[in-house]
Short mmCIF file of N, CA and C in Angstrom, two decimals:
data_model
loop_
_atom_site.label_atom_id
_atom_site.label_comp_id
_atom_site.label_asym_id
_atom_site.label_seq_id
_atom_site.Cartn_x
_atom_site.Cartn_y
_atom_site.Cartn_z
N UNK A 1 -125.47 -77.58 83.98
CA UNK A 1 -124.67 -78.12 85.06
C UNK A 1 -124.20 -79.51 84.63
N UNK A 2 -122.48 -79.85 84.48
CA UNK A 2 -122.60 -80.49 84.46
C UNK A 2 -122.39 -81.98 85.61
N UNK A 3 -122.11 -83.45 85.45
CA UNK A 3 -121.71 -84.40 86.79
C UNK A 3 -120.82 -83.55 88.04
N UNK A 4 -119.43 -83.38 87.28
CA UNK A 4 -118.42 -82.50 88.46
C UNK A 4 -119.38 -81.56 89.13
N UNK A 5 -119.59 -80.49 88.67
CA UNK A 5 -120.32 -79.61 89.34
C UNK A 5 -121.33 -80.10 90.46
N UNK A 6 -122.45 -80.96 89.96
CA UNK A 6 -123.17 -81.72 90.87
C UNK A 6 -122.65 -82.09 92.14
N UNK A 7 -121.46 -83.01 91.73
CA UNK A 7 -120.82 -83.50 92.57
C UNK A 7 -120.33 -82.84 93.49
N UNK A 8 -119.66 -81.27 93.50
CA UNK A 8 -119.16 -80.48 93.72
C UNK A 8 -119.92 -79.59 94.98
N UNK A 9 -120.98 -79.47 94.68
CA UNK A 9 -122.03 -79.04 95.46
C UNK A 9 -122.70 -80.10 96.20
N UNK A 10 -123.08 -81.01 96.09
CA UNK A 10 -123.32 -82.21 96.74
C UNK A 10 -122.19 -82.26 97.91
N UNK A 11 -121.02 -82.35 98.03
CA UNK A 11 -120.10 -82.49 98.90
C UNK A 11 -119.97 -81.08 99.71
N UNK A 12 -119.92 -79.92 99.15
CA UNK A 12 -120.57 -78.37 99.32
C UNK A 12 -121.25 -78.71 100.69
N UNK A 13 -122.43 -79.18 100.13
CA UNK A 13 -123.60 -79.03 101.21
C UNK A 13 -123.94 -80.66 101.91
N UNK A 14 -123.05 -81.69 101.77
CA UNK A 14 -122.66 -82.35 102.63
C UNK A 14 -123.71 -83.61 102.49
N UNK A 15 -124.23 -83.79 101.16
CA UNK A 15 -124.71 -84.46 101.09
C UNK A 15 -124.27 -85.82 100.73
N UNK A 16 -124.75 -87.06 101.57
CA UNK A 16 -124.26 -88.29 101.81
C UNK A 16 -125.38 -89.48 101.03
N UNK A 17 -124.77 -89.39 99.32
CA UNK A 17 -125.28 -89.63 98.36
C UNK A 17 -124.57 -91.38 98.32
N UNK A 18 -125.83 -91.92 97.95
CA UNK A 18 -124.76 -93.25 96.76
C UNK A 18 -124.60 -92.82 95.51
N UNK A 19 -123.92 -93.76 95.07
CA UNK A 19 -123.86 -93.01 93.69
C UNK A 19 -125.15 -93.74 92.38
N UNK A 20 -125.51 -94.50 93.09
CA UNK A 20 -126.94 -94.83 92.27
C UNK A 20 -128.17 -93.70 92.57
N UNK A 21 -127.84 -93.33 93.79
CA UNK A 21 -128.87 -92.40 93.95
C UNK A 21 -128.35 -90.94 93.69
N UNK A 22 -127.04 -90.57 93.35
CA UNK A 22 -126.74 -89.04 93.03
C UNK A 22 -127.41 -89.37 91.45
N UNK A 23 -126.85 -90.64 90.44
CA UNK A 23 -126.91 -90.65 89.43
C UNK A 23 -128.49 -90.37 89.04
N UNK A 24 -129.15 -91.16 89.61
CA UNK A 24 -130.59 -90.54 89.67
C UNK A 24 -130.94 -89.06 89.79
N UNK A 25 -130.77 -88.62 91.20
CA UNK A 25 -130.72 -87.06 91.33
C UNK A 25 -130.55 -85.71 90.02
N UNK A 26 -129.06 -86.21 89.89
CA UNK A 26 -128.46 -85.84 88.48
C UNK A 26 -129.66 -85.64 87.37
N UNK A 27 -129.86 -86.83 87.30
CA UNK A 27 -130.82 -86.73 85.74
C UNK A 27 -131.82 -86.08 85.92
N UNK A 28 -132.83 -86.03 87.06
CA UNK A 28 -133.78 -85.75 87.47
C UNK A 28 -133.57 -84.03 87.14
N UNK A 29 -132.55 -83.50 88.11
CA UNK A 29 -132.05 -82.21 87.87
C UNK A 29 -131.94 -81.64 86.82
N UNK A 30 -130.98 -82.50 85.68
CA UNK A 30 -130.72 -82.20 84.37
C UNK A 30 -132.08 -81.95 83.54
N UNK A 31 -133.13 -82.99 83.80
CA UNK A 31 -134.39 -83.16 83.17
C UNK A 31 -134.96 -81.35 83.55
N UNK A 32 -135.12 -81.06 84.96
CA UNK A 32 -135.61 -80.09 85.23
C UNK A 32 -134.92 -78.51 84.33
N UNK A 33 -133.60 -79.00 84.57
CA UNK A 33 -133.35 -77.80 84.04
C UNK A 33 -133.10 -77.60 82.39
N UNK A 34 -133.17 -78.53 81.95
CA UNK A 34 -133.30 -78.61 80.56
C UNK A 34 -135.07 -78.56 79.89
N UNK A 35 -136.20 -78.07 81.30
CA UNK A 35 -137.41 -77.75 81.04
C UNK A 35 -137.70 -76.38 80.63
N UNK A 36 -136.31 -75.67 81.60
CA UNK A 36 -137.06 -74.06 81.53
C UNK A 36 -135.91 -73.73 80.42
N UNK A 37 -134.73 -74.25 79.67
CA UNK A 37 -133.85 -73.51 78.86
C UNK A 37 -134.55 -72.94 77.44
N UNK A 38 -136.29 -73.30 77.45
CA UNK A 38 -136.51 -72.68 76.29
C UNK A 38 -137.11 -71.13 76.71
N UNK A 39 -137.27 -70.91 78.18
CA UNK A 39 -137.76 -69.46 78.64
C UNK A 39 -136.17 -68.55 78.50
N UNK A 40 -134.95 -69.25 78.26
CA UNK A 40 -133.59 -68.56 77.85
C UNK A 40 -133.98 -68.06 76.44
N UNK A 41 -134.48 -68.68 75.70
CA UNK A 41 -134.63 -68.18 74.03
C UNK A 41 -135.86 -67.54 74.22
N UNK A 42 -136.36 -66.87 74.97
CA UNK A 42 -137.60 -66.14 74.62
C UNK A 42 -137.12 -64.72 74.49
N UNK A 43 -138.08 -64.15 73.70
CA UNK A 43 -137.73 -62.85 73.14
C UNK A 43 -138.70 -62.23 74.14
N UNK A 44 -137.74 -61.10 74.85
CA UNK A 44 -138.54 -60.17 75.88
C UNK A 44 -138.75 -58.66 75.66
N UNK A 45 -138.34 -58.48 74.31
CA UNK A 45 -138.26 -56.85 73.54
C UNK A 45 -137.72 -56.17 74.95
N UNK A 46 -138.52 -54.88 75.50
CA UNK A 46 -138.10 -54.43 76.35
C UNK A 46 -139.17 -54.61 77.71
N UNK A 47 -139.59 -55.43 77.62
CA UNK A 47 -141.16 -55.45 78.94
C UNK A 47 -140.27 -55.55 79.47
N UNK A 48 -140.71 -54.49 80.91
CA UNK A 48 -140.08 -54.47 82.42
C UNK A 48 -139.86 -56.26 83.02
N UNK A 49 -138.84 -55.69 83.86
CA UNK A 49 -138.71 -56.87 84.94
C UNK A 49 -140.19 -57.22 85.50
N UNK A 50 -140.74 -58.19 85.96
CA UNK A 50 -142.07 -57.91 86.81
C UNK A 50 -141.41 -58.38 88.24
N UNK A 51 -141.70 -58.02 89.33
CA UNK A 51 -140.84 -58.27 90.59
C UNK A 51 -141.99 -58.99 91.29
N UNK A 52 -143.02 -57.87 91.76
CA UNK A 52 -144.20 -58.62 92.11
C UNK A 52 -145.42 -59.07 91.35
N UNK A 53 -146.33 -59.92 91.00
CA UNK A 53 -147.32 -60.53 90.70
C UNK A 53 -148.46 -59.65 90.85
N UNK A 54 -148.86 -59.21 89.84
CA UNK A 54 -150.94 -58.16 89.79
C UNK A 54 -150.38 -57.31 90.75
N UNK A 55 -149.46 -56.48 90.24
CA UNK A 55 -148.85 -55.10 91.04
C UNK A 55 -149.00 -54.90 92.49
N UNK A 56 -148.80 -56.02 93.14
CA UNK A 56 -148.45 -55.95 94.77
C UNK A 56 -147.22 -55.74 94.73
N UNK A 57 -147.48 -54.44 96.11
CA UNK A 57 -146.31 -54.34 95.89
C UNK A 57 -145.68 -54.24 98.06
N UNK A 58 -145.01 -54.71 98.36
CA UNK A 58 -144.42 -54.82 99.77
C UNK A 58 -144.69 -53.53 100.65
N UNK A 59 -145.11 -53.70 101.55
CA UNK A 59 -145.16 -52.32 102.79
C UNK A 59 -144.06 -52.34 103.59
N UNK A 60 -143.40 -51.55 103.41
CA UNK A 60 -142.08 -51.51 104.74
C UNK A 60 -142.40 -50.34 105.62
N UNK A 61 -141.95 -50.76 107.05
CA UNK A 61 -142.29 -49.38 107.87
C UNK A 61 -140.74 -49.62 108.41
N UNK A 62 -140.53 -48.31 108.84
CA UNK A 62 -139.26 -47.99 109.66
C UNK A 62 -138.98 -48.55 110.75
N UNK A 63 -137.77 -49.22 110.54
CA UNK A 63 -137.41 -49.89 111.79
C UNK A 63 -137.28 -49.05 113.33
N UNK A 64 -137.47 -49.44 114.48
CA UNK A 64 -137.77 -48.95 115.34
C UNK A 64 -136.91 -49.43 116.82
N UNK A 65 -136.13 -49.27 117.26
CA UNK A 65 -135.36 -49.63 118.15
C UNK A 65 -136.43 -49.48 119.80
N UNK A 66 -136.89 -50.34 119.87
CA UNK A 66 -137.27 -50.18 121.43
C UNK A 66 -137.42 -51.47 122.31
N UNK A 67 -137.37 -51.47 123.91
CA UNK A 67 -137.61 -52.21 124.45
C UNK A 67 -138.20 -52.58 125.23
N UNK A 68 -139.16 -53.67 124.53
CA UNK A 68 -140.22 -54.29 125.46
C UNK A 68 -140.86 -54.98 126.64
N UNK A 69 -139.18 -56.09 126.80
CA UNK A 69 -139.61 -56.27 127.89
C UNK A 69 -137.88 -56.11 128.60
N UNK A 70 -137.98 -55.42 129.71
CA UNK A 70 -136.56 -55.48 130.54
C UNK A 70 -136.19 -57.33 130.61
N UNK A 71 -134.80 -56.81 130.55
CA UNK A 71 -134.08 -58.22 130.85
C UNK A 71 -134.37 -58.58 132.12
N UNK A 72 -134.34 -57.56 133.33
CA UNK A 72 -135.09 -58.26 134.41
C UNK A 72 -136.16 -58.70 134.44
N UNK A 73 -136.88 -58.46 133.79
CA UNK A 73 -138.55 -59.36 133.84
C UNK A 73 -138.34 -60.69 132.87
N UNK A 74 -137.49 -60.71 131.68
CA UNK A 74 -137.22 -61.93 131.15
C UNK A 74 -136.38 -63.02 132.23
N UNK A 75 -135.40 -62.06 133.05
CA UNK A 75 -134.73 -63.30 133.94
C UNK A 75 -135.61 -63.49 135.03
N UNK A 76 -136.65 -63.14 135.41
CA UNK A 76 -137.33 -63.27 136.62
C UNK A 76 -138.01 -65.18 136.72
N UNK A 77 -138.62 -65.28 135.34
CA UNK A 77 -138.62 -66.69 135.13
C UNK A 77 -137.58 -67.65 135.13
N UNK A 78 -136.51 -67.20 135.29
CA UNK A 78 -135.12 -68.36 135.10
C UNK A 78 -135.01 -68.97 136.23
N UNK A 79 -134.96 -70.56 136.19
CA UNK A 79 -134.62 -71.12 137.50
C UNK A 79 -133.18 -70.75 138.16
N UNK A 80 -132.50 -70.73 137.09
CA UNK A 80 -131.21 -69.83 137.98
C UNK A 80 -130.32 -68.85 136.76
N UNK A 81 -130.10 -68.17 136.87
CA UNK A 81 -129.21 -66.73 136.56
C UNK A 81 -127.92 -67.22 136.70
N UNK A 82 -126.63 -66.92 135.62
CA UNK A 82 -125.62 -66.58 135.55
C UNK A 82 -124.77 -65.28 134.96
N UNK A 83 -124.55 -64.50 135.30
CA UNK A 83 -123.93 -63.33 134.60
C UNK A 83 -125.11 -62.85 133.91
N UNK A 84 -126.07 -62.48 134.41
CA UNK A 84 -127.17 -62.00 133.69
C UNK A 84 -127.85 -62.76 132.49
N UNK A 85 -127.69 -63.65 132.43
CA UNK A 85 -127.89 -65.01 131.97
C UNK A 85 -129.11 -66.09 132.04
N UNK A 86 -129.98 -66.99 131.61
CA UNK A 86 -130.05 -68.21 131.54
C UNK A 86 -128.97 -69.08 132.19
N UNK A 87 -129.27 -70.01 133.09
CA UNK A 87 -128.30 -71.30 133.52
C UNK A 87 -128.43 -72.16 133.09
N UNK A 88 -128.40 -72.95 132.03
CA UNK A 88 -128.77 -74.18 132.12
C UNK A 88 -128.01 -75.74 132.28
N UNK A 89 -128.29 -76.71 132.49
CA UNK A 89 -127.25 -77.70 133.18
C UNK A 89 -126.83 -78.22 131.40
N UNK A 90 -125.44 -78.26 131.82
CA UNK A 90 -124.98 -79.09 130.59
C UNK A 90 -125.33 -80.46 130.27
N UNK A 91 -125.69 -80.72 129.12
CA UNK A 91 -126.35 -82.12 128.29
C UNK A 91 -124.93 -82.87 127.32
N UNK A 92 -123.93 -82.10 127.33
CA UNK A 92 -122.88 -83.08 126.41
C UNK A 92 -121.81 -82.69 126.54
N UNK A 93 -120.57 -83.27 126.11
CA UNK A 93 -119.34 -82.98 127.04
C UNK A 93 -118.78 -81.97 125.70
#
């Protein structure tokens, strides 16, 4: 990566940098990623991808469409109801 790019993404995601402190950032970054570019030159013959760690592996169950609690019992707590709704008083214009 180089400065532009940084920069590029920094403004991206709206970050409100000095530039003593991006320039810092920067290096810091650069440092990091110039740690792992020697796992780029490693020779991996053909060993599998490993996805999960000591062969765990994720449980998924089937999603399930149901409903637990009626919307009338959720609005029953509302100090006041609009259109089947929550009311709540406006806080900003």
């Amino acid at each position: 990566m180089d400065k532009k790019e940084f920069d590029k993404l920094a403004a991206i995601n709206k970050f409100a940098l000095g530039e003593e402190e991006a320039e810092r950032i920067f290096a810091r970054l650069e440092q990091s990623i110039g740690a792992l570019a020697p796992l780029a030159q490693a020779e991996l013959g053909d060993a599998p991808i490993m996805v999960y760690a000591k062969g765990i592996v994720p449980v998924y169950r089937e999603d399930q469409v149901s409903q637990s609690i009626s919307r009338e019992e959720i609005l029953a707590g509302a100090p006041e109801q609009a259109e089947h709704c929550f009311s709540v008083p406006r806080v900003a214009d």
